Short mmCIF file of N, CA, C and O in Angstrom, two decimals:
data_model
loop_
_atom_site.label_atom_id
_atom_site.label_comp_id
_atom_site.label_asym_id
_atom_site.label_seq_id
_atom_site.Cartn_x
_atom_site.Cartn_y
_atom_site.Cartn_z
N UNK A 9 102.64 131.12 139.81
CA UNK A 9 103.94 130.59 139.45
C UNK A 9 103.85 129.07 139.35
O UNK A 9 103.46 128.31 140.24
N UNK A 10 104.42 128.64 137.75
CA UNK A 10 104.15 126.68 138.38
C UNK A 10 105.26 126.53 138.85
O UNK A 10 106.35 127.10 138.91
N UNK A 11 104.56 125.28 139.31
CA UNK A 11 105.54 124.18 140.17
C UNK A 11 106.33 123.70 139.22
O UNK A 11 105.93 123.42 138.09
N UNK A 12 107.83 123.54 139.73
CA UNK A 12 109.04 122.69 138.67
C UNK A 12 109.30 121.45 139.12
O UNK A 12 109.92 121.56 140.18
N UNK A 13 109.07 120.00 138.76
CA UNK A 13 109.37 119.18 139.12
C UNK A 13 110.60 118.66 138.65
O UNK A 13 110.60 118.60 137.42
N UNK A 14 112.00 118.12 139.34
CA UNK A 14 112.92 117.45 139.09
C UNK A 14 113.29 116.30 137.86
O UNK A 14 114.07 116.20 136.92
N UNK A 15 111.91 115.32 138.67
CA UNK A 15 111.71 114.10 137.98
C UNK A 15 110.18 113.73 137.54
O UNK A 15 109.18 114.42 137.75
N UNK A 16 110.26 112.26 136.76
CA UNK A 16 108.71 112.26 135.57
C UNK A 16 108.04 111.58 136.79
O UNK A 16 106.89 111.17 136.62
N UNK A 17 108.76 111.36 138.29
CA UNK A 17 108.27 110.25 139.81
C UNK A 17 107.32 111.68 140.34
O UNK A 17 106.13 111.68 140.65
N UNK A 18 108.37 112.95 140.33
CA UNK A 18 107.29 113.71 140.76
C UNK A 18 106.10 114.27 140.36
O UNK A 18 105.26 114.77 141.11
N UNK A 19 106.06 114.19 139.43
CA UNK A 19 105.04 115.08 137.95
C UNK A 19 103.91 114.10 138.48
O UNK A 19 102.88 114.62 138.90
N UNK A 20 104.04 112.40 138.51
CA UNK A 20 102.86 111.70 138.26
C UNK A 20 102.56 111.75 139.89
O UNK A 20 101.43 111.47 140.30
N UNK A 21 103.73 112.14 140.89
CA UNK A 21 102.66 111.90 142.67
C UNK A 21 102.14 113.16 142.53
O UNK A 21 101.46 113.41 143.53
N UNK A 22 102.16 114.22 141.62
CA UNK A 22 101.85 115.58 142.29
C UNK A 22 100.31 115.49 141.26
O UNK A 22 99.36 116.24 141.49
N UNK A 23 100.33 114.69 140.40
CA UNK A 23 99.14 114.10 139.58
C UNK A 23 98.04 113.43 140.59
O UNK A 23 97.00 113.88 141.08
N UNK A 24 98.62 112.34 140.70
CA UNK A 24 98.12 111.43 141.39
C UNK A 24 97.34 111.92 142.70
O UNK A 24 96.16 111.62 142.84
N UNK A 25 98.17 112.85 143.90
CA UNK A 25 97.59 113.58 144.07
C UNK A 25 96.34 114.17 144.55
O UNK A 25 95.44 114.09 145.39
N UNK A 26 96.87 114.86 143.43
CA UNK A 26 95.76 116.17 143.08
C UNK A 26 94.04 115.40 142.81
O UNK A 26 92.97 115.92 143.14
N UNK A 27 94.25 113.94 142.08
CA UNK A 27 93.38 113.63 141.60
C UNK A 27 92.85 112.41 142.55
O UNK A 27 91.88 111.81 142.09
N UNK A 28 93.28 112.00 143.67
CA UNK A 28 93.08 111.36 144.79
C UNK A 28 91.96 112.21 145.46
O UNK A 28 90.78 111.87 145.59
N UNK A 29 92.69 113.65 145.95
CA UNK A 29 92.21 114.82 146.89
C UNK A 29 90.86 114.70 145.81
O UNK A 29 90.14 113.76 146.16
N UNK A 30 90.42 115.30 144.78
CA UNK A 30 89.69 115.62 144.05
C UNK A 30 88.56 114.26 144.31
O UNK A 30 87.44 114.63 144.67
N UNK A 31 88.76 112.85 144.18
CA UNK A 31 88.11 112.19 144.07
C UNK A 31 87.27 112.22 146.35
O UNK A 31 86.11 112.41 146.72
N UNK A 32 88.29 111.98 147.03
CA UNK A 32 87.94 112.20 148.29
C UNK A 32 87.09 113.36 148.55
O UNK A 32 86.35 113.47 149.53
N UNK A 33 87.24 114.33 147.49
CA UNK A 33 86.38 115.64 147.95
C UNK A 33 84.93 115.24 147.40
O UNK A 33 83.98 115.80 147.95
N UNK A 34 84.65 114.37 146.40
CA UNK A 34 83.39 114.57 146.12
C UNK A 34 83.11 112.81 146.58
O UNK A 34 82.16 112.27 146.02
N UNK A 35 83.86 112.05 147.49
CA UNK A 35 83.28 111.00 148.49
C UNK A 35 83.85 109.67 147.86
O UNK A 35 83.36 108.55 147.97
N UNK A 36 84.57 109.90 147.43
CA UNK A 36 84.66 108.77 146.65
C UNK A 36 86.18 108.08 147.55
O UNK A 36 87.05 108.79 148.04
N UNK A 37 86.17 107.05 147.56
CA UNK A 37 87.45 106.46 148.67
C UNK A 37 87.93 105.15 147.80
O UNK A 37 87.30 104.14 147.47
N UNK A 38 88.98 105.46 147.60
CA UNK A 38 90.24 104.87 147.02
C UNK A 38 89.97 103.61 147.63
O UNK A 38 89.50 103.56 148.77
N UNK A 39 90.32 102.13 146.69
CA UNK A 39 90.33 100.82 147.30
C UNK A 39 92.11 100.37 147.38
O UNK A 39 93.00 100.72 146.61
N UNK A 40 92.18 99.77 148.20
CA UNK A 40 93.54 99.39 148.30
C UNK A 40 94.14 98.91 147.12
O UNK A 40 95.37 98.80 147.15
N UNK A 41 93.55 98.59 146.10
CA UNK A 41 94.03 98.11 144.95
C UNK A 41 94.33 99.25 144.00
O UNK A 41 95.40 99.23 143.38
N UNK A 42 93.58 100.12 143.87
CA UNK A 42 93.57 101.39 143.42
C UNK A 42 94.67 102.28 143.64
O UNK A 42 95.27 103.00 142.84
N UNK A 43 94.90 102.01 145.37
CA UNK A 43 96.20 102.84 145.87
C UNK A 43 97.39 102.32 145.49
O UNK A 43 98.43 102.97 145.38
N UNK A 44 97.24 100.73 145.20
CA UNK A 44 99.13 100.01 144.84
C UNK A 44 99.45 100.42 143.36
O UNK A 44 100.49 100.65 142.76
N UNK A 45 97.95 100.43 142.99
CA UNK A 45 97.96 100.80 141.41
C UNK A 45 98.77 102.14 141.03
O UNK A 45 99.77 102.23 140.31
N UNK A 46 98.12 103.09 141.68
CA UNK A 46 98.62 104.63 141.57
C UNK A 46 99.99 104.78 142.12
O UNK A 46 100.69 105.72 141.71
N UNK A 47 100.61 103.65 143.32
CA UNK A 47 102.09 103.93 143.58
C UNK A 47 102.94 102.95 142.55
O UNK A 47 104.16 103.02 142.42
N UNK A 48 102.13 102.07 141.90
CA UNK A 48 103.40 101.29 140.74
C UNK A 48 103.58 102.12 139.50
O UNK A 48 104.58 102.05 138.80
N UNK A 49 102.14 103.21 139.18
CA UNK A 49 102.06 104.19 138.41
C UNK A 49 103.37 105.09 138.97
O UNK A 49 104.48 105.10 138.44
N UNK A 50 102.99 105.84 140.13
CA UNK A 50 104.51 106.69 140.67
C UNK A 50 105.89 106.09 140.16
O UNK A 50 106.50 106.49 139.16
N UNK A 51 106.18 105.34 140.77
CA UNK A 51 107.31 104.62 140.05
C UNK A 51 108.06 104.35 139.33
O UNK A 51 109.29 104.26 139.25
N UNK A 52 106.72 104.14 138.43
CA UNK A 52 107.29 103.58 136.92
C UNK A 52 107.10 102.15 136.48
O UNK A 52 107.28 101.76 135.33
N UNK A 53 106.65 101.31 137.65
CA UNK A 53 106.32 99.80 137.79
C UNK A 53 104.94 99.96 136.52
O UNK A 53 105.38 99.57 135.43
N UNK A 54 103.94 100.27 136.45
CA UNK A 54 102.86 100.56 135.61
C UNK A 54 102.46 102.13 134.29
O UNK A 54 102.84 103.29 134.48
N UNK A 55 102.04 101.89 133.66
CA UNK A 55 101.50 102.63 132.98
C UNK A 55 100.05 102.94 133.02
O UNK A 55 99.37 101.92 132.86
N UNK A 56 99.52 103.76 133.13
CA UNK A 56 97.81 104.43 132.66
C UNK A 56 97.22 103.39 132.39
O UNK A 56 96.32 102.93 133.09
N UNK A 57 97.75 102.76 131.09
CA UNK A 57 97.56 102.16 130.11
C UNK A 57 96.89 100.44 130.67
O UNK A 57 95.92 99.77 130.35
N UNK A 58 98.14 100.25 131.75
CA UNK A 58 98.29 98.74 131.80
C UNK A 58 96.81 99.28 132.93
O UNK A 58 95.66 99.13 132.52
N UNK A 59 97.08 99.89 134.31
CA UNK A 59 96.32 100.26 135.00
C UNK A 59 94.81 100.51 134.56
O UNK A 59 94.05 100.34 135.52
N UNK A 60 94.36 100.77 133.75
CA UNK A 60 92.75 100.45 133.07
C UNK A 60 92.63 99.32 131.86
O UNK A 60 91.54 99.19 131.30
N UNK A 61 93.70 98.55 131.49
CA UNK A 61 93.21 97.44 131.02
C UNK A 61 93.10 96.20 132.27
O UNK A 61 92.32 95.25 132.25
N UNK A 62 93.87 96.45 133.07
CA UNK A 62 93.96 95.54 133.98
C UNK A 62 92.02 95.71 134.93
O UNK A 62 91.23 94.81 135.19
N UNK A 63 91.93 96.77 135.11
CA UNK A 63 90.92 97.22 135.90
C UNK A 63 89.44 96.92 134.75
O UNK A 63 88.29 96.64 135.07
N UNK A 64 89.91 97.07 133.68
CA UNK A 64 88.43 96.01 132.61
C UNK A 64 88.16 94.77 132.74
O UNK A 64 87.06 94.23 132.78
N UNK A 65 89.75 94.05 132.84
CA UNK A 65 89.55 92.82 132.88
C UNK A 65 89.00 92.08 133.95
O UNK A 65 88.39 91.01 134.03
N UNK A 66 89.44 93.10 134.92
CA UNK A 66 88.52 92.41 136.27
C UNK A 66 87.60 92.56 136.59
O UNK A 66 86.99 91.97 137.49
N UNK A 67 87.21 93.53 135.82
CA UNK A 67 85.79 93.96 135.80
C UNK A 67 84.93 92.80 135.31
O UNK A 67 84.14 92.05 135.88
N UNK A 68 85.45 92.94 133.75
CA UNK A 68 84.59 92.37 132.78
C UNK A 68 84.75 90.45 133.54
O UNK A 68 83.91 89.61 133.22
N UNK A 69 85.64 90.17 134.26
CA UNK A 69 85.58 88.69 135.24
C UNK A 69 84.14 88.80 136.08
O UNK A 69 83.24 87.97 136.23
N UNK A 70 84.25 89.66 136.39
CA UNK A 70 83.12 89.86 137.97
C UNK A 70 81.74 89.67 137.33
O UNK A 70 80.83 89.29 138.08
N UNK A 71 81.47 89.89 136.01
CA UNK A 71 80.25 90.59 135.44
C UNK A 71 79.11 89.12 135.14
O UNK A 71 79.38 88.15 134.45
N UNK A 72 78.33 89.28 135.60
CA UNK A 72 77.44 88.60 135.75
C UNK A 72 76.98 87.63 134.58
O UNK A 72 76.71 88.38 133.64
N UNK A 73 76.75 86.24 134.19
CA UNK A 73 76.99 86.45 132.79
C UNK A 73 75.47 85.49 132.09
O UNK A 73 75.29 85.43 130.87
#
């Protein structure tokens, strides 16, 4: 039977989640930046979108040159 969510807040924590648990199961541990990321995602404060351009750019800062 699926799950019915209310709102588009629950759809993305029951996402979010699922795909947290998933990443912890195969060792992988969330950075605190990662976690504010995924609750401004909940929200509505962020998009997917902004959340991996933002995460290139800091990347592509760090990168050795």
């Amino acid at each position: 039977m699926p799950t019915k969510f209310s709102t588009q807040s629950q759809i993305r924590q029951y996402n979010v989640s699922n795909a947290v648990a998933s990443a912890r199961i195969e060792g992988i541990v969330p950075t605190k930046q990662l976690e504010q990321n995924l609750t401004d995602y909940v929200t509505g404060n962020k998009s997917i979108g902004q959340i991996l351009k933002e995460t290139k750019q800091r990347y592509a800062a760090n990168r050795p040159k």
